[in-house]
Coordinates of C-alpha atoms and ligand atoms in Angstrom, one line a residue:
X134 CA 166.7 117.3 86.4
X135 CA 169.4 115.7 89.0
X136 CA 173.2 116.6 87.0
X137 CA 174.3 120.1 87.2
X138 CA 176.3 122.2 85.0
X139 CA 175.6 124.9 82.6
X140 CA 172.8 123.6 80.1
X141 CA 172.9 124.8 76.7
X142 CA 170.2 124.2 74.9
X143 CA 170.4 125.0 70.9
X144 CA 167.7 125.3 68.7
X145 CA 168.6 124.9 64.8
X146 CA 166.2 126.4 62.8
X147 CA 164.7 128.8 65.2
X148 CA 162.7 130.9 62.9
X149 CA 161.1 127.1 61.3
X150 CA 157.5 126.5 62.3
X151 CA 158.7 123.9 64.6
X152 CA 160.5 125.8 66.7
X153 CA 158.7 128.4 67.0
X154 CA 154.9 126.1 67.8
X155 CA 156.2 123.6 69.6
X156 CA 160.5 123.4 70.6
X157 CA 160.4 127.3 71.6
X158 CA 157.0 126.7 73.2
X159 CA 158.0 123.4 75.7
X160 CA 160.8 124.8 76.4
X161 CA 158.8 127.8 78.0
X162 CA 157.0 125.5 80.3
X163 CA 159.1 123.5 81.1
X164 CA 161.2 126.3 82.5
X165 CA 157.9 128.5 84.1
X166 CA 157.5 124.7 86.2
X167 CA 161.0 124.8 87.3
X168 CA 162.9 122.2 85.2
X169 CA 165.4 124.5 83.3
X170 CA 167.4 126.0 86.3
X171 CA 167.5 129.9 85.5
X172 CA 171.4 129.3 86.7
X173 CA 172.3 126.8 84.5
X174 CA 170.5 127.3 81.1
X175 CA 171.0 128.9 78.1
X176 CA 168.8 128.7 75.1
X177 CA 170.6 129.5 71.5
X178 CA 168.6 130.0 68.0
X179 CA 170.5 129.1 65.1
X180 CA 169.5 130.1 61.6
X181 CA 170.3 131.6 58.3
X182 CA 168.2 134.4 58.3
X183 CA 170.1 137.5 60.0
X184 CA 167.7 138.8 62.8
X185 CA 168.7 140.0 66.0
X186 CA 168.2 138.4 69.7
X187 CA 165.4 140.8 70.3
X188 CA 164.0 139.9 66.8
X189 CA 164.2 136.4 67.3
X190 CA 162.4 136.8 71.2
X191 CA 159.5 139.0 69.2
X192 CA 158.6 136.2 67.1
X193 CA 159.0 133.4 69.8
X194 CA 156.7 135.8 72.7
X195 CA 153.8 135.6 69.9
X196 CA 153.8 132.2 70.1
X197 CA 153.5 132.3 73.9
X198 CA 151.3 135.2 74.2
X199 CA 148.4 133.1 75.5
X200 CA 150.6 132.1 78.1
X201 CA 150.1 135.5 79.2
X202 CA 146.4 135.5 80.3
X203 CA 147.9 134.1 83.9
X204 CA 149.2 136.6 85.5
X205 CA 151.9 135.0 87.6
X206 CA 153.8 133.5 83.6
X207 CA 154.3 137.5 82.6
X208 CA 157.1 137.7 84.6
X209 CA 158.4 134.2 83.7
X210 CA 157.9 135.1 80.2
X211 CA 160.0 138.0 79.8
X212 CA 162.2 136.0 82.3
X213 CA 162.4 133.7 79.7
X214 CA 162.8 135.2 76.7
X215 CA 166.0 137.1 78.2
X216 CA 167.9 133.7 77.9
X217 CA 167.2 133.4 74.3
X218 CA 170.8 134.5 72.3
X219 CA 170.3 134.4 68.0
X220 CA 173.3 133.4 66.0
X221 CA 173.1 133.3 62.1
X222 CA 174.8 131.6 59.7
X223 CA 174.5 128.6 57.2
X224 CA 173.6 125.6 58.0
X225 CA 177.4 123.6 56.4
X226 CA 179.5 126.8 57.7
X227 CA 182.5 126.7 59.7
X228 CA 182.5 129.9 60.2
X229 CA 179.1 129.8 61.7
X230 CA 179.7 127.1 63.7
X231 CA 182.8 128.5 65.1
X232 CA 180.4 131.4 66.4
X233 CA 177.8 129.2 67.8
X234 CA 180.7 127.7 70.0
X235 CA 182.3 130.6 71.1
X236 CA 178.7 131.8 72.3
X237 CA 178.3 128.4 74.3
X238 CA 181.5 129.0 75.5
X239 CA 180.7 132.3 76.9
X240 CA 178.1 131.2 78.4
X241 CA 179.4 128.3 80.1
X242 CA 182.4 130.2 81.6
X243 CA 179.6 132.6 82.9
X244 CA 178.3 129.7 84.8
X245 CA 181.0 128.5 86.1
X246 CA 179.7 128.6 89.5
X247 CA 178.3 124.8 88.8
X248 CA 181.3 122.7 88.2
X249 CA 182.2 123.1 84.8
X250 CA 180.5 120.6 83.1
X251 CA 178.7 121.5 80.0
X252 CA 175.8 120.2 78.9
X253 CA 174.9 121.1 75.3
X254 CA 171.7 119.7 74.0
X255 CA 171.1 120.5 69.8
X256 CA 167.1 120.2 68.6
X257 CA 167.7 120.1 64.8
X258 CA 164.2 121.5 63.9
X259 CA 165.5 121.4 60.6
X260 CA 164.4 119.3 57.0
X261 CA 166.5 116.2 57.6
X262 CA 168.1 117.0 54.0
X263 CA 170.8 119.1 56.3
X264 CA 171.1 116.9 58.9
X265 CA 174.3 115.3 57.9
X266 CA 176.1 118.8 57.1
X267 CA 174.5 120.0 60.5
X268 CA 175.5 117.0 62.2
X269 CA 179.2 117.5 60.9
X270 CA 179.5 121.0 61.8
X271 CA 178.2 120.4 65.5
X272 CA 181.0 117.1 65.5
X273 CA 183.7 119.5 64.5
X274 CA 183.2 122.4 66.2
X275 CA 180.3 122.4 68.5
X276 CA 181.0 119.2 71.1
X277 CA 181.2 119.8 74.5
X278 CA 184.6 120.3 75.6
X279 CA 185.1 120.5 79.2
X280 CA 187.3 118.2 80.9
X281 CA 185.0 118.4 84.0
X282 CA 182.2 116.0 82.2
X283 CA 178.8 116.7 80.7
X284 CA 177.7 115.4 77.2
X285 CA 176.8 116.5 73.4
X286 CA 173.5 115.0 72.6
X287 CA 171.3 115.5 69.3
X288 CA 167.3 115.8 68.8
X289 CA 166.2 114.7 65.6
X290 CA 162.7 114.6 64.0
X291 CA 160.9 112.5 61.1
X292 CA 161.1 112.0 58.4
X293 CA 164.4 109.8 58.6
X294 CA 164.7 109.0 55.2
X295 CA 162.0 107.9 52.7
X296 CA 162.2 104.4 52.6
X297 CA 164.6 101.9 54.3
X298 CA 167.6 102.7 52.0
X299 CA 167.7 106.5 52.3
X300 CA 166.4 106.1 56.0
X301 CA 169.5 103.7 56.5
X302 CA 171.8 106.4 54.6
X303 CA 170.7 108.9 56.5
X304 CA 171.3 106.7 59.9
X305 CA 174.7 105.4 58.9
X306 CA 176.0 109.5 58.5
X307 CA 175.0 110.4 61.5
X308 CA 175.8 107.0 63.6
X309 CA 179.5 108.1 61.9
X310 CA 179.5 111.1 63.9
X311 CA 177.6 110.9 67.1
X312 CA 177.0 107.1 69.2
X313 CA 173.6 106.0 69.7
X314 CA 173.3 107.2 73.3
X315 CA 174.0 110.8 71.7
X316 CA 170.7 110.4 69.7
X317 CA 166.9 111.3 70.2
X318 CA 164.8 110.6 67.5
X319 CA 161.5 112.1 68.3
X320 CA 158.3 110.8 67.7
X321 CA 155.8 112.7 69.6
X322 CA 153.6 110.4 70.0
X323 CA 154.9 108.9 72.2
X324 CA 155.3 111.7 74.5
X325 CA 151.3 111.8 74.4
X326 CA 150.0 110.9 77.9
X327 CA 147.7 108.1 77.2
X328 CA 150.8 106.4 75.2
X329 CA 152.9 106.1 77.8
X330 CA 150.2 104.7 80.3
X331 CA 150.1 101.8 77.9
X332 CA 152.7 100.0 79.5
X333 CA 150.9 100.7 82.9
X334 CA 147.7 99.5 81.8
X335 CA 149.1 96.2 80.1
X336 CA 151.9 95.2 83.1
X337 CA 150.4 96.7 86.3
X338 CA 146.8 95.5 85.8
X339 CA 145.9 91.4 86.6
X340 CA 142.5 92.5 84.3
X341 CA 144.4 93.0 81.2
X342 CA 147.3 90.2 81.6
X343 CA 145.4 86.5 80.4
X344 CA 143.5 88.6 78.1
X345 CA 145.8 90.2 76.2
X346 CA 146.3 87.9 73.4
X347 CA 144.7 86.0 69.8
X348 CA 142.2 83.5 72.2
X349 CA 140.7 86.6 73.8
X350 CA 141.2 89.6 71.3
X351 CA 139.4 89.4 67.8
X352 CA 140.9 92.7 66.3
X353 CA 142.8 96.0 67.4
X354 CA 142.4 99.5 65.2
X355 CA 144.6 102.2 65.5
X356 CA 143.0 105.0 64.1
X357 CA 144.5 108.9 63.3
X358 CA 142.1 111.3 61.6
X359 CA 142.3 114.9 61.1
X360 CA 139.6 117.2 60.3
X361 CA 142.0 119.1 58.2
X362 CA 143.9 119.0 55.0
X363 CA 147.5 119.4 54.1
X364 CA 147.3 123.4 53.9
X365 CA 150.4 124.6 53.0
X366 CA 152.1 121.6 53.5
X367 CA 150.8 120.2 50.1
X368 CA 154.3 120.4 48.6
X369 CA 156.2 118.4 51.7
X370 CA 153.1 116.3 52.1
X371 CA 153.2 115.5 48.4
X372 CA 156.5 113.8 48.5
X373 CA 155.7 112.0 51.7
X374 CA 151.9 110.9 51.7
X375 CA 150.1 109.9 54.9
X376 CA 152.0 106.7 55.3
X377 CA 155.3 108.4 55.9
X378 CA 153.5 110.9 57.3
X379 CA 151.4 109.2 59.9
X380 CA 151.6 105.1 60.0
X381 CA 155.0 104.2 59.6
X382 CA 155.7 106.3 62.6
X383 CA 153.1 107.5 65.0
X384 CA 151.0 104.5 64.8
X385 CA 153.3 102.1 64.2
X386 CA 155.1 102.9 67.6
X387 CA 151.8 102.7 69.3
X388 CA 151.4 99.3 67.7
X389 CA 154.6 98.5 69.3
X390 CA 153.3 99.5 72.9
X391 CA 149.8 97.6 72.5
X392 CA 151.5 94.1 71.1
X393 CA 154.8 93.6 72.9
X394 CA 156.1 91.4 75.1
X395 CA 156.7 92.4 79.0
X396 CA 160.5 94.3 79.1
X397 CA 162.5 92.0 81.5
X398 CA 162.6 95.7 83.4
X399 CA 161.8 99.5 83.2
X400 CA 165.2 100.1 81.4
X401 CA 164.8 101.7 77.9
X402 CA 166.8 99.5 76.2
X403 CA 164.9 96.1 77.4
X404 CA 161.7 98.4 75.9
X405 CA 163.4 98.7 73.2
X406 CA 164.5 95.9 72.9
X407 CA 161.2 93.8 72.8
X408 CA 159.7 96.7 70.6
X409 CA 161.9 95.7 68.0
X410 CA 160.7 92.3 68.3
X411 CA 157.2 93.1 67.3
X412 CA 158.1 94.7 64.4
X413 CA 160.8 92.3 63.2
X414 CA 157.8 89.9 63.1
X415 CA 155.2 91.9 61.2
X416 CA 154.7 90.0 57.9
X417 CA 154.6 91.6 54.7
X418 CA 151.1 93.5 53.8
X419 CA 149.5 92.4 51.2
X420 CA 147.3 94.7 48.6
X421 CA 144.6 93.1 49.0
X422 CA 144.8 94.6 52.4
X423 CA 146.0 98.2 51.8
X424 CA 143.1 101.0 50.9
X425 CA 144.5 104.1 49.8
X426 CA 141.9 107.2 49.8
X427 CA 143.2 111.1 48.6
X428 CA 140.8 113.9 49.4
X429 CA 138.9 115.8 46.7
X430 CA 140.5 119.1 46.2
X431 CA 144.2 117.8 47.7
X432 CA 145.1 118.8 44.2
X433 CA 143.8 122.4 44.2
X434 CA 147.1 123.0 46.1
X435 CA 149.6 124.4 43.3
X436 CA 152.8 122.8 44.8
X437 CA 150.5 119.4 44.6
X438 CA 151.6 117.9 40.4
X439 CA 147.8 117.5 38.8
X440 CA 148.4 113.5 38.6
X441 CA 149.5 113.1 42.3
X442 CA 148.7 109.7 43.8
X443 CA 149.7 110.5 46.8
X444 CA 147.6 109.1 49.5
X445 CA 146.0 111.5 52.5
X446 CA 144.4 108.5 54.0
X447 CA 145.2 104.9 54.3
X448 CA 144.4 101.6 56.0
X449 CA 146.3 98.6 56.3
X450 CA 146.5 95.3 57.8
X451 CA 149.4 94.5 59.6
X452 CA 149.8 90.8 61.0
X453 CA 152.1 89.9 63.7
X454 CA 153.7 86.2 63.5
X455 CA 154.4 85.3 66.8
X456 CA 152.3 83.1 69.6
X457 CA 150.2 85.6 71.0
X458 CA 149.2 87.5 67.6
X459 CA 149.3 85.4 65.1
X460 CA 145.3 85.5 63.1
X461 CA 144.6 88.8 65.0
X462 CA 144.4 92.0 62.6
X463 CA 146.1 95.2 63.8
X464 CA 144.3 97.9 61.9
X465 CA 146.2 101.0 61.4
X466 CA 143.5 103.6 59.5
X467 CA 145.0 107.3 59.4
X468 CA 143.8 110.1 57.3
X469 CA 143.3 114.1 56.4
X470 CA 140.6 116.0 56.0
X471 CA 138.2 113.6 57.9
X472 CA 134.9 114.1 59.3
X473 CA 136.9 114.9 62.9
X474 CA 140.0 115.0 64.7
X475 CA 140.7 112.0 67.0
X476 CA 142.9 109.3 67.8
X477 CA 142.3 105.8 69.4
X478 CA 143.4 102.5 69.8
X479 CA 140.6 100.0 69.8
X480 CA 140.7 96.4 71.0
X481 CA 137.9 94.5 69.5
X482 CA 137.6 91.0 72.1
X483 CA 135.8 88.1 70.7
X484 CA 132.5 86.9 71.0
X485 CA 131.3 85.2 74.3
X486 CA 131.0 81.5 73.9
X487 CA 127.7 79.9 74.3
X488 CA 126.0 83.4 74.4
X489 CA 122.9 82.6 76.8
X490 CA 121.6 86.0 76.7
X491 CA 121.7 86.7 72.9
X492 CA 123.2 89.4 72.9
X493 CA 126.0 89.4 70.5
X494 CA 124.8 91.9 68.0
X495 CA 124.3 94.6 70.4
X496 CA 127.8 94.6 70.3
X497 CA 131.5 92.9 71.5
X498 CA 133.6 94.0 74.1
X499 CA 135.5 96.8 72.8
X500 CA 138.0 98.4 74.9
X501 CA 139.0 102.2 73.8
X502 CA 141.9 104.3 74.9
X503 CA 141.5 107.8 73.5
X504 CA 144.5 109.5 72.7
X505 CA 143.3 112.4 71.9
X506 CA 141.3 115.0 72.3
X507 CA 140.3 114.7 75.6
X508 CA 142.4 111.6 76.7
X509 CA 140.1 108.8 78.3
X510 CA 139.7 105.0 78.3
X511 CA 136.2 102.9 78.3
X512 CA 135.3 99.6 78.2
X513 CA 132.3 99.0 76.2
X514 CA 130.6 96.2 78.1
X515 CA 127.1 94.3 78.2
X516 CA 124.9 94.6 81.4
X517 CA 121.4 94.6 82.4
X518 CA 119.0 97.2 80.8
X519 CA 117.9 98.7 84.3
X520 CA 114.0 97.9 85.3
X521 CA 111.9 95.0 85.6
X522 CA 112.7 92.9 82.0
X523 CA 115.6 91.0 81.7
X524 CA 117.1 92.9 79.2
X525 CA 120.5 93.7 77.8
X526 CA 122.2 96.8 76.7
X527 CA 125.7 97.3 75.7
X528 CA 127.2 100.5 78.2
X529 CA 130.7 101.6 78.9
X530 CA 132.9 101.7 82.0
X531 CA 134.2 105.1 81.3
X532 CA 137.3 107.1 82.7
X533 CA 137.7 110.4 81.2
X534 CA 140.5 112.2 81.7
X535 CA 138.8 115.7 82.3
X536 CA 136.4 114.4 85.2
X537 CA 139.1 111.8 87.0
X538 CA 141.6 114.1 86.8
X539 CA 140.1 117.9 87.4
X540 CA 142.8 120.6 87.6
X541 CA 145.5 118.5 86.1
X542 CA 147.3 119.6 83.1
X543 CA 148.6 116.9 81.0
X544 CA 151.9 117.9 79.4
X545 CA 152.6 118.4 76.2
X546 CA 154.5 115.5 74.0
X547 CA 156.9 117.9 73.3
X548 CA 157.5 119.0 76.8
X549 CA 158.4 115.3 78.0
X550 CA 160.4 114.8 75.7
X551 CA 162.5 117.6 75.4
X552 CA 162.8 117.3 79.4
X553 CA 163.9 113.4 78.8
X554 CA 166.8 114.3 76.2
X555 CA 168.4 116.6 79.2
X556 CA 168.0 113.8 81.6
X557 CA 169.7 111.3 79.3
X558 CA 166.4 108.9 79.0
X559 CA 166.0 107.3 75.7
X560 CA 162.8 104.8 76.6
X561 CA 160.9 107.3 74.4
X562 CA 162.7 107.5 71.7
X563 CA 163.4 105.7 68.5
X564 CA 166.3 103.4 68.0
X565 CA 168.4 102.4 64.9
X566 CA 167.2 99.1 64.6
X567 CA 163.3 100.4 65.3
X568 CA 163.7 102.6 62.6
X569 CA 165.1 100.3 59.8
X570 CA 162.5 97.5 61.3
X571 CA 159.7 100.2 60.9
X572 CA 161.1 101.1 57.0
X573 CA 161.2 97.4 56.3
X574 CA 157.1 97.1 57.0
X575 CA 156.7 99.7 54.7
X576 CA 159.3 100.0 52.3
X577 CA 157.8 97.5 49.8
X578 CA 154.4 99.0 50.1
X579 CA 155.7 102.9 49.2
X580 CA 157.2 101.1 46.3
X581 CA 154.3 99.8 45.0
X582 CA 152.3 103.1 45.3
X583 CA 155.3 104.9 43.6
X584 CA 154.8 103.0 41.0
X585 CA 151.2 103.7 40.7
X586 CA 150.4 99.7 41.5
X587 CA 147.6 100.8 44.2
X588 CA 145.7 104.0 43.5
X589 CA 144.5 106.3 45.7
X590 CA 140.5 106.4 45.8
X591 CA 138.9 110.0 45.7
X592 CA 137.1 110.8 49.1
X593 CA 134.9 113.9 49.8
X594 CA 136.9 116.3 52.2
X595 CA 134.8 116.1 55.7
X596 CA 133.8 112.5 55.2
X597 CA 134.8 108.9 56.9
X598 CA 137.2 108.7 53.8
X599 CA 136.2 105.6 51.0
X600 CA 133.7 103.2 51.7
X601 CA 136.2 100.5 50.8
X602 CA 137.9 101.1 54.0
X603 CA 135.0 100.3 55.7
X604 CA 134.3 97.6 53.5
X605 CA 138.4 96.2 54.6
X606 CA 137.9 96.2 58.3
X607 CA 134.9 94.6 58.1
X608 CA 136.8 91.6 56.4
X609 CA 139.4 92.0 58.5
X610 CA 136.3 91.0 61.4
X611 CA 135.7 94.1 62.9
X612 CA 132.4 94.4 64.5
X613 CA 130.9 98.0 64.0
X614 CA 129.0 98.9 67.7
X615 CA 127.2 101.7 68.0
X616 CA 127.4 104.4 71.2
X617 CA 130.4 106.7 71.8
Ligands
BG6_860 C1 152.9 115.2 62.5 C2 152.5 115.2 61.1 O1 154.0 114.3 62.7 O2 151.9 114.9 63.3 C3 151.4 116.1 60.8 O3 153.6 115.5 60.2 C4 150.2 115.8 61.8 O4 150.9 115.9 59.5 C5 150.8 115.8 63.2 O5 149.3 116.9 61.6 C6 149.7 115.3 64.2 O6 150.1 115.5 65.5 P1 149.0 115.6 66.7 O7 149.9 115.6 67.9 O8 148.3 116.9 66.4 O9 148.1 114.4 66.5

């Protein structure tokens, strides 16, 4: 991290399950690897509840504590944990505001050795109902002040909103307050490894360049599963459903990645820019290509209402109109309490012309990129059967993560991230415009469920999720091959 100054880095919600799993946690590493310079940062919770700094560094150390097992992060640990300061207060108080500053403040002058510039980064970890109260406290009282440069910037996570108006309200009070530059709105997918390769893999490789488009590619499928319910969510997830969830987000933004065009450069807004194009020319989904699943004992859940309809799993079709995608499906299939917990992106290439070999139904070309777990990419090809008959077989040109790559740890999402916001680099992060573009897709769709139009289909908990989905991709042409 190149600027200098003090670096305060404040944590909203610090006693929330997200800060304590994952904001608390990044932060941790990326300070034990040298990114958060011991002389320049300071790390602030902010919260209602009134616990003290030790208090608050008790519950944060038990979240690290298998960080412990190596020896040489004890030290950095307690290291650590010492630059943790608690302040509590309401979330829409002055007065607690005013406190948090004057504890930046402190802290800043401490530093003083670096200039003078303050940094002061805020990771609302927070339900997004308080983000325009928490937002408006920070603008009032919280802003960097030093004449000597440095910045205010804000973290913000999904969901934004429910559906494009509220998403657009909520956007709107907080583009009042803070410019876009100031704002990171996390998704953390794509702070996942194999996600940002995509751009790699599409621009930096001659292989991938003619063939990325409808004459070559018959279908891609990005697909989320968990082998887990809602537990304990049921109550959030309830009001949400896996589209908000899951698709409208996560997947959506690696749709972007996989269909757009080439950025004129490396610059986040050209990314942006063309990412935005993609989604602008999604056409509207049509029922007939929507399959909504809920999993059989969702409702055992007592903050779940007995007649929910909320869907846990759902494919869709989504159908870009533009001159390289227009006819090809992009699947987007994501759903809890699944037989297993993976994510890929699939592209599904058409069939060989004038197939001497007859061949075909052992299987297409399918190209895999494996998000996760255990990140790897293989291309599911057609070659020789080894021996003396002339034989074919379908195999894969594999590259697994874990065996290319031995003895490097791939960071976490949240890790990258958190380490772009303090060096000012939004490429990974979504924009305004993404967001309303990504509620447009979907807001007519979460209407129509709403209203009970499209029904969620019972599933067993542990299973592929309804037959009809399977039934929908095969429609939408893709070819089921067997192997991985
Ligand atoms: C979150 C969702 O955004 O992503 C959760 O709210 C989901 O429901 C999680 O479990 C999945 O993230 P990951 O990184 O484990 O795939």
């Amino acid at each position: 991290v190149s600027e200098t100054g003090s670096l305060s880095i404040i944590v909203l919600g610090a006693s929330g399950d997200l800060a304590k799993k994952k904001t608390f946690p990044a932060l941790f590493h990326l300070y034990h690897q040298g990114f958060l310079d011991q002389n320049e940062v300071h790390i602030f919770g902010y919260a209602r509840s009134k616990i003290s700094d030790k208090e608050l560094r008790d519950k944060i150390r038990g979240y690290l504590i298998d960080e412990r097992k190596a020896y040489d992060k004890v030290e950095a640990l307690s290291k650590f944990l010492q630059l943790i300061k608690y302040v509590s207060g309401p979330y829409d108080s002055e007065e607690g505001f005013k406190r948090l500053d004057k504890a930046i403040s402190e802290h800043e002058i401490s530093k003083k050795s670096s200039e003078g510039s303050s940094r002061r980064l805020f990771y609302l970890a927070l339900p997004p109902s308080v983000y325009p109260p928490v937002c408006k406290m920070i603008k009032s009282w919280c802003t960097n002040k030093s004449d000597l440069g440095g910045w205010t910037r804000i973290v913000v996570e999904k969901p934004f909103g429910k559906d494009l108006e509220s998403g657009e309200q909520l956007s709107s009070q907080i583009g009042k307050l803070f410019d876009e530059p100031q704002i990171y709105r996390i998704d953390h997918y794509l702070g996942k490894e194999l996600v940002q390769n995509m751009l790699v893999l599409r621009f930096a490789n001659r292989f991938f360049l003619p063939l990325w488009n409808r004459d070559n590619i018959a279908n891609v499928q990005i697909v989320f599963r968990e082998d887990f319910g809602t537990e304990g969510r049921g109550g959030y997830f309830d009001e949400y459903g896996i589209i908000r969830d899951i698709i409208q987000n996560h997947l959506l933004q690696v749709l972007c990645l996989v269909a757009m065009e080439k950025p004129i450069s490396l610059k986040p807004e050209h990314i942006r820019d063309e990412k935005v194009k993609v989604l602008q020319s999604v056409i509207p989904i049509k029922d007939e290509e929507v399959v909504l699943g809920q999993y059989e004992g969702y409702k055992d859940d007592p903050t779940v209402p007995n007649d929910s309809n909320t869907p846990t799993f759902a494919t869709t079709v989504l159908r870009i109109d533009n001159e390289r995608w227009e006819g090809v499906p992009f699947i987007l299939k994501a759903g809890k309490a699944m037989s297993s917990k993976k994510a890929d992106i699939r592209i599904q290439f058409k069939d060989v012309p004038g197939d001497i070999f007859k061949c075909q139904k052992q299987g297409r070309n399918e190209f895999v990129i494996r998000l996760q777990p255990s990140e790897a990419m293989y291309m599911k090809l057609t070659v020789k059967q080894p021996g003396l008959e002339m034989q074919t077989v379908q195999s894969e040109l594999d590259l697994s993560y874990k065996q290319r790559y031995q003895g490097v740890s791939i960071p976490e999402a949240y890790e990258r991230l958190i380490l772009d916001t303090i060096k000012g680099d939004q490429q990974h992060f979504v924009r305004r415009d993404e967001l309303k573009a990504a509620w447009e897709i979907f807001t007519p769709l979460l209407h129509r469920i709403e209203k009970g139009e499209l029904k969620s289909i019972p599933y067993k908990a542990g299973s592929r999720g309804p037959i009809e989905a399977d039934e929908l991709l095969k429609k939408a042409g893709y070819i089921q091959t067997h192997g991985y």
